[in-house]
Coordinates of C-alpha atoms and ligand atoms in Angstrom, one line a residue:
M1 CA -24.1 7.3 38.7
E2 CA -26.6 7.6 41.5
A3 CA -25.5 4.3 43.0
I4 CA -21.9 5.3 43.0
K5 CA -22.9 8.6 44.5
N6 CA -24.8 7.0 47.4
N7 CA -21.9 4.6 48.4
K8 CA -19.2 7.2 48.3
S9 CA -18.4 10.3 50.2
A10 CA -18.6 13.6 48.3
E11 CA -14.8 13.8 48.3
E12 CA -14.4 10.3 46.9
Y13 CA -17.0 10.9 44.3
E14 CA -15.3 14.1 43.1
K15 CA -11.9 12.3 43.0
L16 CA -13.5 9.5 40.9
I17 CA -15.0 12.0 38.5
K18 CA -11.7 13.8 38.2
E19 CA -9.8 10.6 37.4
M20 CA -12.5 9.6 34.8
R21 CA -12.1 13.0 33.1
Q22 CA -8.3 12.7 33.1
L23 CA -8.6 9.2 31.6
Q24 CA -10.9 10.4 28.9
A25 CA -8.7 13.4 28.1
T26 CA -5.6 11.1 27.7
F27 CA -7.6 8.7 25.6
L28 CA -8.8 11.6 23.3
D29 CA -5.2 12.8 23.0
N30 CA -4.0 9.4 22.0
M31 CA -6.9 8.8 19.6
S32 CA -6.4 12.2 18.1
H33 CA -2.7 11.4 17.4
E34 CA -3.5 7.8 16.2
L35 CA -6.1 9.0 13.7
R36 CA -4.6 12.3 12.6
T37 CA -1.2 10.9 11.7
P38 CA -2.3 8.4 9.0
I39 CA -4.9 10.9 7.6
T40 CA -2.2 13.6 7.2
V41 CA -0.1 11.1 5.3
I42 CA -3.1 10.2 3.0
L43 CA -3.9 13.9 2.5
G44 CA -0.2 14.7 1.6
Y45 CA 0.2 11.9 -0.9
A46 CA -3.2 12.3 -2.5
G47 CA -2.4 16.0 -3.0
I48 CA 0.9 15.2 -4.7
L49 CA -0.8 12.6 -6.9
A50 CA -3.7 14.9 -7.8
D51 CA -1.1 17.5 -8.9
E52 CA 1.3 15.2 -10.7
L53 CA -0.9 12.7 -12.4
E54 CA -1.6 13.4 -16.1
D55 CA -4.0 10.6 -16.9
P56 CA -7.4 12.4 -16.3
D57 CA -9.1 9.2 -14.8
L58 CA -6.3 8.7 -12.3
K59 CA -6.2 12.4 -11.5
E60 CA -9.9 12.3 -10.8
M61 CA -9.4 9.3 -8.5
A62 CA -6.7 11.1 -6.6
E63 CA -8.9 14.2 -6.2
I64 CA -11.7 12.0 -4.8
V65 CA -9.3 10.5 -2.3
L66 CA -8.2 14.0 -1.3
K67 CA -11.8 15.3 -1.0
S68 CA -12.9 12.3 1.1
S69 CA -9.8 12.5 3.4
N70 CA -10.6 16.2 3.9
R71 CA -14.2 15.3 4.9
L72 CA -12.9 12.6 7.2
T73 CA -10.6 15.1 8.9
E74 CA -13.4 17.6 9.4
S75 CA -15.7 14.9 10.9
L76 CA -13.0 13.6 13.1
N77 CA -12.1 17.0 14.4
L78 CA -15.7 17.7 15.3
L79 CA -16.1 14.4 17.1
L80 CA -12.9 15.0 19.0
D81 CA -14.1 18.5 19.9
Q82 CA -17.5 17.2 21.0
S83 CA -15.8 14.5 23.2
A84 CA -13.5 17.1 24.7
I85 CA -16.4 19.3 25.5
Q86 CA -18.3 16.4 27.2
S87 CA -15.3 15.3 29.2
D88 CA -14.7 18.9 30.3
S89 CA -11.1 18.6 29.2
L90 CA -10.8 21.7 27.1
Q91 CA -8.2 24.3 28.1
V92 CA -9.0 27.8 26.8
E93 CA -5.8 29.7 26.0
F94 CA -6.8 33.3 26.0
E95 CA -4.7 35.8 24.0
E96 CA -5.4 39.4 23.2
T97 CA -5.9 39.2 19.4
E98 CA -6.8 41.4 16.5
L99 CA -9.8 39.7 15.1
S100 CA -9.7 41.2 11.6
K101 CA -6.5 39.2 10.7
L102 CA -7.9 35.9 11.8
I103 CA -11.2 36.6 9.9
E104 CA -9.3 37.6 6.8
N105 CA -7.2 34.3 7.0
S106 CA -10.4 32.2 7.4
T107 CA -12.2 33.9 4.5
N108 CA -9.1 33.5 2.3
V109 CA -9.1 29.8 3.0
Y110 CA -12.8 29.4 2.1
K111 CA -12.8 31.7 -1.0
P112 CA -11.8 28.9 -3.4
V113 CA -14.4 26.6 -1.9
A114 CA -17.1 29.2 -2.4
E115 CA -15.9 29.9 -6.0
D116 CA -16.2 26.2 -6.7
K117 CA -19.9 26.6 -6.2
N118 CA -20.0 30.0 -8.0
L119 CA -20.6 31.8 -4.8
K120 CA -19.1 35.2 -3.9
L121 CA -17.4 35.3 -0.5
E122 CA -16.6 38.8 0.8
F123 CA -15.2 40.2 4.1
I124 CA -16.3 43.7 5.1
N125 CA -14.1 45.0 7.8
N126 CA -15.6 48.0 9.6
C127 CA -13.4 47.8 12.6
D128 CA -9.8 47.3 11.7
S129 CA -8.1 47.0 15.1
V130 CA -10.6 45.5 17.4
K131 CA -8.8 43.4 19.9
C132 CA -10.5 40.6 22.0
R133 CA -9.3 38.1 24.5
I134 CA -9.9 34.8 22.6
D135 CA -8.4 31.4 22.0
R136 CA -7.1 31.6 18.4
K137 CA -7.5 27.9 17.7
M138 CA -11.1 27.9 19.0
F139 CA -11.9 31.1 17.1
D140 CA -10.5 29.6 13.9
K141 CA -12.7 26.6 14.4
V142 CA -15.8 28.8 15.0
M143 CA -15.1 30.6 11.7
D144 CA -14.5 27.3 9.9
N145 CA -17.8 25.9 11.0
L146 CA -19.8 29.0 10.2
L147 CA -18.2 29.5 6.8
S148 CA -18.4 25.8 5.7
N149 CA -22.1 25.7 6.7
A150 CA -22.8 29.0 4.9
I151 CA -21.2 27.6 1.7
K152 CA -22.9 24.1 2.2
Y153 CA -26.4 25.5 2.7
T154 CA -26.2 28.1 -0.2
K155 CA -26.9 27.2 -3.8
A156 CA -26.6 30.7 -5.3
G157 CA -25.6 34.2 -4.3
S158 CA -23.1 35.2 -1.7
I159 CA -21.6 34.9 1.7
T160 CA -20.7 38.1 3.5
V161 CA -18.6 38.2 6.6
K162 CA -18.7 41.5 8.5
L163 CA -16.7 42.8 11.4
E164 CA -17.8 45.8 13.4
S165 CA -17.8 47.2 17.0
I166 CA -21.0 47.8 18.8
N167 CA -22.0 49.4 22.1
K168 CA -24.3 47.4 24.5
E169 CA -25.1 48.8 27.9
G170 CA -22.0 50.9 28.0
K171 CA -19.7 48.1 26.9
V172 CA -17.9 47.6 23.6
Y173 CA -18.2 44.3 21.7
A174 CA -16.8 43.0 18.5
K175 CA -19.6 41.7 16.3
I176 CA -19.0 39.2 13.5
D177 CA -21.8 38.4 11.1
V178 CA -21.6 35.5 8.7
A179 CA -24.5 36.0 6.3
D180 CA -25.6 33.8 3.4
T181 CA -28.3 33.8 0.8
G182 CA -29.0 30.1 1.2
I183 CA -31.9 27.8 2.1
G184 CA -32.6 29.5 5.4
I185 CA -34.0 27.9 8.6
E186 CA -37.7 27.8 9.7
E187 CA -38.3 30.1 12.7
E188 CA -39.6 27.3 15.0
K189 CA -36.5 25.1 14.2
Q190 CA -33.9 27.9 14.9
G191 CA -33.8 26.9 18.6
L192 CA -32.8 23.3 17.8
I193 CA -29.8 23.9 15.6
F194 CA -27.3 24.5 18.5
E195 CA -28.1 21.1 20.1
A196 CA -25.6 18.3 19.3
F197 CA -26.6 15.9 16.5
R198 CA -29.7 18.0 15.4
Q199 CA -30.0 18.7 11.7
V200 CA -32.9 20.8 10.6
S201 CA -32.3 19.5 7.1
E202 CA -33.3 16.1 8.4
G203 CA -34.9 14.3 5.5
M204 CA -32.6 16.3 3.2
N205 CA -29.6 14.5 4.8
R206 CA -28.4 13.0 1.6
L207 CA -28.4 16.4 0.0
Y208 CA -26.5 18.1 2.8
Q209 CA -24.1 15.8 4.5
G210 CA -22.8 16.5 8.0
T211 CA -22.4 15.2 11.6
G212 CA -24.9 17.7 13.1
L213 CA -22.1 18.7 15.6
G214 CA -20.8 21.9 14.0
L215 CA -23.1 24.4 15.6
S216 CA -23.2 22.8 19.1
V217 CA -19.3 22.8 19.2
T218 CA -19.4 26.4 17.8
K219 CA -21.7 27.6 20.5
K220 CA -19.7 26.0 23.2
F221 CA -16.5 27.4 21.9
V222 CA -18.0 30.9 21.7
E223 CA -19.3 30.7 25.2
L224 CA -16.0 29.4 26.6
M225 CA -14.4 32.5 25.1
N226 CA -17.0 34.6 27.0
G227 CA -18.9 35.4 23.8
E228 CA -22.5 34.9 22.5
I229 CA -23.9 33.5 19.3
K230 CA -27.3 34.3 17.7
V231 CA -29.0 33.3 14.5
S232 CA -31.5 35.1 12.4
S233 CA -32.9 33.5 9.3
K234 CA -35.7 33.4 6.7
L235 CA -36.6 30.2 4.9
N236 CA -35.5 30.3 1.3
E237 CA -33.9 33.7 1.7
G238 CA -30.8 33.2 3.9
T239 CA -29.3 33.0 7.3
T240 CA -27.1 35.2 9.4
F241 CA -25.1 34.0 12.4
S242 CA -23.8 36.8 14.6
I243 CA -21.1 36.3 17.3
F244 CA -20.2 38.8 19.9
F245 CA -17.0 39.1 22.0
P246 CA -16.2 41.7 24.7
A247 CA -13.7 44.0 23.1
D248 CA -10.4 45.0 25.0
S249 CA -9.6 47.9 22.6
F250 CA -10.7 49.0 19.3
S251 CA -10.7 51.8 16.7
S252 CA -13.3 52.2 14.0
N253 CA -12.4 52.7 10.3
Ligands
ADP1 P1 -24.5 19.8 10.0 O1 -23.3 18.9 10.1 O2 -25.8 19.1 9.8 O3 -24.2 21.0 9.1 P2 -24.5 21.8 12.2 O4 -24.5 21.5 13.7 O5 -23.3 22.5 11.7 O6 -24.6 20.3 11.5 O7 -25.8 22.5 11.9 C1 -27.1 22.0 12.4 C2 -28.2 22.3 11.4 O8 -28.4 23.7 11.3 C3 -27.8 21.8 9.9 O9 -28.1 20.4 9.8 C4 -28.7 22.7 9.1 O10 -30.0 22.1 9.1 C5 -28.8 24.0 9.9 N1 -27.9 25.0 9.4 C6 -26.7 25.3 9.9 N2 -26.1 26.4 9.2 C7 -27.0 26.7 8.3 C8 -27.0 27.7 7.3 N3 -26.0 28.6 7.1 N4 -28.2 27.8 6.5 C9 -29.2 26.9 6.7 N5 -29.2 26.0 7.6 C10 -28.1 25.8 8.4

Protein backbone atom coordinates (compact mmCIF):
# COMPACT_ATOMS: atom_id res chain seq x y z
CA MET A 1 0.00 0.00 0.00
CA GLU A 2 2.79 2.39 0.99
CA ALA A 3 4.53 1.82 -2.38
CA ILE A 4 1.32 2.53 -4.27
CA LYS A 5 0.81 5.62 -2.13
CA ASN A 6 4.29 6.97 -2.85
CA ASN A 7 4.04 6.63 -6.63
CA LYS A 8 0.61 8.16 -7.00
CA SER A 9 -0.90 11.51 -6.30
CA ALA A 10 -3.40 11.67 -3.44
CA GLU A 11 -6.20 12.04 -5.98
CA GLU A 12 -5.14 8.96 -7.98
CA TYR A 13 -4.75 7.00 -4.76
CA GLU A 14 -8.27 7.92 -3.60
CA LYS A 15 -9.65 6.93 -7.02
CA LEU A 16 -7.90 3.56 -6.86
CA ILE A 17 -9.24 2.86 -3.36
CA LYS A 18 -12.75 3.82 -4.49
CA GLU A 19 -12.52 1.44 -7.48
CA MET A 20 -11.23 -1.37 -5.26
CA ARG A 21 -14.11 -0.87 -2.83
CA GLN A 22 -16.64 -0.85 -5.67
CA LEU A 23 -15.11 -4.05 -7.07
CA GLN A 24 -15.26 -5.73 -3.69
CA ALA A 25 -18.87 -4.62 -3.14
CA THR A 26 -19.90 -6.04 -6.56
CA PHE A 27 -18.04 -9.27 -5.84
CA LEU A 28 -19.80 -9.58 -2.46
CA ASP A 29 -23.18 -9.02 -4.09
CA ASN A 30 -22.50 -11.73 -6.66
CA MET A 31 -21.10 -14.19 -4.11
CA SER A 32 -24.02 -13.55 -1.84
CA HIS A 33 -26.46 -14.37 -4.65
CA GLU A 34 -24.45 -17.39 -5.87
CA LEU A 35 -24.26 -18.95 -2.40
CA ARG A 36 -27.63 -17.95 -1.00
CA THR A 37 -29.70 -19.27 -3.92
CA PRO A 38 -28.62 -22.94 -3.66
CA ILE A 39 -28.73 -22.86 0.16
CA THR A 40 -32.31 -21.54 0.04
CA VAL A 41 -33.25 -24.45 -2.24
CA ILE A 42 -31.58 -26.99 0.08
CA LEU A 43 -33.34 -25.44 3.10
CA GLY A 44 -36.72 -25.50 1.37
CA TYR A 45 -36.55 -29.13 0.26
CA ALA A 46 -34.96 -30.37 3.50
CA GLY A 47 -37.82 -28.68 5.39
CA ILE A 48 -40.44 -30.41 3.22
CA LEU A 49 -38.68 -33.78 3.63
CA ALA A 50 -38.37 -33.35 7.41
CA ASP A 51 -42.13 -32.67 7.57
CA GLU A 52 -43.28 -35.33 5.12
CA LEU A 53 -41.03 -38.33 5.71
CA GLU A 54 -42.49 -40.98 7.97
CA ASP A 55 -39.51 -43.30 8.31
CA PRO A 56 -37.84 -42.07 11.56
CA ASP A 57 -34.27 -42.62 10.27
CA LEU A 58 -34.91 -40.73 7.04
CA LYS A 59 -36.75 -37.97 8.96
CA GLU A 60 -33.74 -37.58 11.25
CA MET A 61 -31.41 -37.34 8.25
CA ALA A 62 -33.58 -34.60 6.69
CA GLU A 63 -33.59 -32.74 10.02
CA ILE A 64 -29.77 -32.90 10.16
CA VAL A 65 -29.55 -31.51 6.59
CA LEU A 66 -31.93 -28.72 7.65
CA LYS A 67 -29.96 -27.88 10.80
CA SER A 68 -26.61 -27.93 8.96
CA SER A 69 -27.97 -25.73 6.16
CA ASN A 70 -29.24 -23.26 8.73
CA ARG A 71 -25.82 -23.12 10.35
CA LEU A 72 -24.18 -22.67 6.96
CA THR A 73 -26.55 -19.77 6.23
CA GLU A 74 -25.72 -18.09 9.56
CA SER A 75 -21.95 -18.43 9.02
CA LEU A 76 -22.22 -17.24 5.42
CA ASN A 77 -24.25 -14.20 6.47
CA LEU A 78 -21.67 -13.28 9.12
CA LEU A 79 -18.78 -13.67 6.66
CA LEU A 80 -20.56 -11.49 4.11
CA ASP A 81 -21.38 -8.87 6.76
CA GLN A 82 -17.77 -8.86 7.95
CA SER A 83 -16.48 -8.46 4.36
CA ALA A 84 -18.96 -5.67 3.69
CA ILE A 85 -17.76 -3.89 6.84
CA GLN A 86 -14.12 -4.25 5.77
CA SER A 87 -14.78 -2.98 2.27
CA ASP A 88 -16.79 -0.03 3.63
CA SER A 89 -19.60 -0.97 1.26
CA LEU A 90 -22.44 -0.94 3.79
CA GLN A 91 -25.34 1.40 3.22
CA VAL A 92 -27.33 2.28 6.33
CA GLU A 93 -31.01 2.77 5.55
CA PHE A 94 -32.31 4.81 8.46
CA GLU A 95 -36.02 4.59 9.23
CA GLU A 96 -37.91 5.87 12.25
CA THR A 97 -38.99 2.59 13.84
CA GLU A 98 -40.88 1.37 16.88
CA LEU A 99 -38.34 -0.94 18.49
CA SER A 100 -40.78 -3.03 20.58
CA LYS A 101 -42.32 -4.63 17.46
CA LEU A 102 -38.93 -5.64 16.05
CA ILE A 103 -37.78 -7.01 19.41
CA GLU A 104 -41.01 -8.96 19.82
CA ASN A 105 -40.58 -10.52 16.37
CA SER A 106 -36.98 -11.52 17.14
CA THR A 107 -37.86 -13.05 20.51
CA ASN A 108 -40.75 -14.97 18.93
CA VAL A 109 -38.36 -16.44 16.34
CA TYR A 110 -35.93 -17.58 19.06
CA LYS A 111 -38.52 -18.91 21.56
CA PRO A 112 -38.66 -22.41 20.03
CA VAL A 113 -34.83 -22.51 19.85
CA ALA A 114 -34.65 -21.65 23.58
CA GLU A 115 -37.39 -24.14 24.43
CA ASP A 116 -35.41 -26.87 22.64
CA LYS A 117 -32.76 -26.35 25.36
CA ASN A 118 -35.35 -26.02 28.14
CA LEU A 119 -34.58 -22.33 28.51
CA LYS A 120 -37.18 -19.65 29.17
CA LEU A 121 -37.06 -16.68 26.80
CA GLU A 122 -38.99 -13.62 27.92
CA PHE A 123 -39.47 -10.08 26.57
CA ILE A 124 -40.19 -7.37 29.15
CA ASN A 125 -41.44 -4.27 27.41
CA ASN A 126 -41.23 -1.21 29.66
CA CYS A 127 -41.48 1.33 26.88
CA ASP A 128 -44.09 0.49 24.31
CA SER A 129 -43.74 3.20 21.74
CA VAL A 130 -40.09 4.18 21.78
CA LYS A 131 -39.07 5.18 18.26
CA CYS A 132 -35.49 5.31 17.03
CA ARG A 133 -33.87 5.97 13.68
CA ILE A 134 -32.37 2.61 12.83
CA ASP A 135 -31.81 0.30 9.87
CA ARG A 136 -34.33 -2.51 10.38
CA LYS A 137 -32.25 -5.22 8.70
CA MET A 138 -29.18 -4.29 10.74
CA PHE A 139 -31.22 -4.11 13.93
CA ASP A 140 -32.68 -7.58 13.26
CA LYS A 141 -29.16 -8.95 12.75
CA VAL A 142 -28.01 -7.38 16.03
CA MET A 143 -30.91 -9.02 17.87
CA ASP A 144 -30.25 -12.34 16.06
CA ASN A 145 -26.60 -12.35 17.10
CA LEU A 146 -27.27 -11.45 20.73
CA LEU A 147 -30.14 -13.91 21.13
CA SER A 148 -28.39 -16.82 19.42
CA ASN A 149 -25.29 -16.24 21.59
CA ALA A 150 -27.40 -15.98 24.77
CA ILE A 151 -29.02 -19.34 23.95
CA LYS A 152 -25.73 -20.92 22.81
CA TYR A 153 -23.82 -19.96 25.97
CA THR A 154 -26.58 -20.84 28.47
CA LYS A 155 -27.09 -24.37 29.75
CA ALA A 156 -29.94 -23.75 32.19
CA GLY A 157 -32.19 -20.91 33.30
CA SER A 158 -33.46 -18.07 31.21
CA ILE A 159 -32.84 -15.30 28.70
CA THR A 160 -34.56 -12.00 29.39
CA VAL A 161 -34.85 -9.22 26.85
CA LYS A 162 -35.84 -5.86 28.29
CA LEU A 163 -36.71 -2.60 26.54
CA GLU A 164 -36.82 0.68 28.45
CA SER A 165 -36.12 4.36 27.94
CA ILE A 166 -33.40 6.08 29.94
CA ASN A 167 -32.21 9.64 30.40
CA LYS A 168 -28.51 10.39 29.91
CA GLU A 169 -27.20 13.95 30.11
CA GLY A 170 -30.61 15.37 29.21
CA LYS A 171 -31.12 13.06 26.22
CA VAL A 172 -33.50 10.11 25.93
CA TYR A 173 -32.20 6.74 24.80
CA ALA A 174 -33.82 3.38 24.14
CA LYS A 175 -31.97 0.71 26.14
CA ILE A 176 -32.24 -2.95 25.21
CA ASP A 177 -30.82 -5.59 27.54
CA VAL A 178 -30.26 -9.19 26.51
CA ALA A 179 -29.51 -11.00 29.78
CA ASP A 180 -28.73 -14.68 30.19
CA THR A 181 -27.95 -17.03 33.07
CA GLY A 182 -25.15 -18.72 31.12
CA ILE A 183 -21.43 -19.45 31.40
CA GLY A 184 -20.42 -15.77 31.75
CA ILE A 185 -17.21 -14.08 30.58
CA GLU A 186 -14.14 -13.40 32.75
CA GLU A 187 -13.69 -9.69 33.40
CA GLU A 188 -10.22 -9.45 31.81
CA LYS A 189 -11.55 -11.07 28.61
CA GLN A 190 -14.60 -8.86 28.22
CA GLY A 191 -12.61 -6.30 26.19
CA LEU A 192 -11.64 -8.91 23.57
CA ILE A 193 -15.00 -10.28 22.62
CA PHE A 194 -15.90 -7.44 20.23
CA GLU A 195 -12.78 -8.05 18.12
CA ALA A 196 -13.26 -10.09 14.95
CA PHE A 197 -12.40 -13.80 15.23
CA ARG A 198 -11.89 -13.65 19.02
CA GLN A 199 -13.56 -16.40 21.02
CA VAL A 200 -13.21 -16.31 24.79
CA SER A 201 -14.37 -19.89 24.85
CA GLU A 202 -11.13 -20.76 22.97
CA GLY A 203 -10.26 -24.26 24.03
CA MET A 204 -13.97 -24.92 24.45
CA ASN A 205 -14.40 -24.43 20.69
CA ARG A 206 -15.72 -27.89 20.11
CA LEU A 207 -18.35 -27.38 22.77
CA TYR A 208 -19.42 -23.96 21.46
CA GLN A 209 -19.17 -23.69 17.71
CA GLY A 210 -19.05 -20.37 15.93
CA THR A 211 -17.08 -18.08 13.65
CA GLY A 212 -16.02 -15.53 16.29
CA LEU A 213 -17.53 -12.81 14.08
CA GLY A 214 -20.97 -12.26 15.63
CA LEU A 215 -20.06 -9.66 18.22
CA SER A 216 -17.66 -7.66 16.05
CA VAL A 217 -20.35 -7.39 13.35
CA THR A 218 -22.94 -6.57 16.04
CA LYS A 219 -20.81 -3.76 17.49
CA LYS A 220 -20.13 -2.28 14.05
CA PHE A 221 -23.83 -2.38 13.12
CA VAL A 222 -24.85 -0.76 16.43
CA GLU A 223 -22.28 2.01 15.91
CA LEU A 224 -23.32 2.58 12.28
CA MET A 225 -26.83 3.20 13.65
CA ASN A 226 -25.36 5.78 16.11
CA GLY A 227 -25.80 3.41 19.05
CA GLU A 228 -23.55 1.94 21.71
CA ILE A 229 -23.09 -1.60 23.05
CA LYS A 230 -21.85 -2.64 26.49
CA VAL A 231 -21.33 -5.92 28.27
CA SER A 232 -21.49 -6.84 31.93
CA SER A 233 -20.86 -10.39 32.99
CA LYS A 234 -19.89 -12.68 35.86
CA LEU A 235 -18.22 -16.01 35.22
CA ASN A 236 -20.63 -18.93 35.78
CA GLU A 237 -23.49 -16.55 36.58
CA GLY A 238 -24.47 -14.90 33.33
CA THR A 239 -24.02 -12.09 30.85
CA THR A 240 -25.97 -8.97 29.92
CA PHE A 241 -25.42 -7.13 26.66
CA SER A 242 -26.96 -3.65 26.66
CA ILE A 243 -27.50 -1.57 23.55
CA PHE A 244 -28.44 2.11 23.49
CA PHE A 245 -29.96 4.13 20.65
CA PRO A 246 -30.89 7.83 20.71
CA ALA A 247 -34.70 7.97 20.89
CA ASP A 248 -36.74 10.18 18.54
CA SER A 249 -39.94 9.89 20.54
CA PHE A 250 -41.23 7.68 23.32
CA SER A 251 -43.88 7.07 25.91
CA SER A 252 -43.34 4.88 28.99
CA ASN A 253 -45.82 2.18 29.99
P1 LIG B 1 -18.85 -16.90 18.41
O1 LIG B 1 -19.12 -17.27 17.00
O2 LIG B 1 -17.64 -17.59 18.99
O3 LIG B 1 -20.07 -17.02 19.31
P2 LIG B 1 -19.01 -14.02 18.85
O4 LIG B 1 -18.26 -12.91 18.18
O5 LIG B 1 -20.50 -14.00 18.72
O6 LIG B 1 -18.40 -15.36 18.33
O7 LIG B 1 -18.64 -13.96 20.38
C1 LIG B 1 -17.26 -13.87 20.76
C2 LIG B 1 -17.03 -14.63 22.05
O8 LIG B 1 -17.70 -13.95 23.13
C3 LIG B 1 -17.61 -16.05 22.05
O9 LIG B 1 -16.70 -16.97 21.47
C4 LIG B 1 -17.81 -16.29 23.53
O10 LIG B 1 -16.61 -16.72 24.13
C5 LIG B 1 -18.15 -14.90 24.07
N1 LIG B 1 -19.62 -14.70 24.24
C6 LIG B 1 -20.46 -14.07 23.40
N2 LIG B 1 -21.72 -14.02 23.88
C7 LIG B 1 -21.67 -14.65 25.08
C8 LIG B 1 -22.65 -14.93 26.09
N3 LIG B 1 -23.93 -14.55 25.97
N4 LIG B 1 -22.23 -15.60 27.21
C9 LIG B 1 -20.93 -15.98 27.34
N5 LIG B 1 -19.97 -15.75 26.43
C10 LIG B 1 -20.32 -15.09 25.31
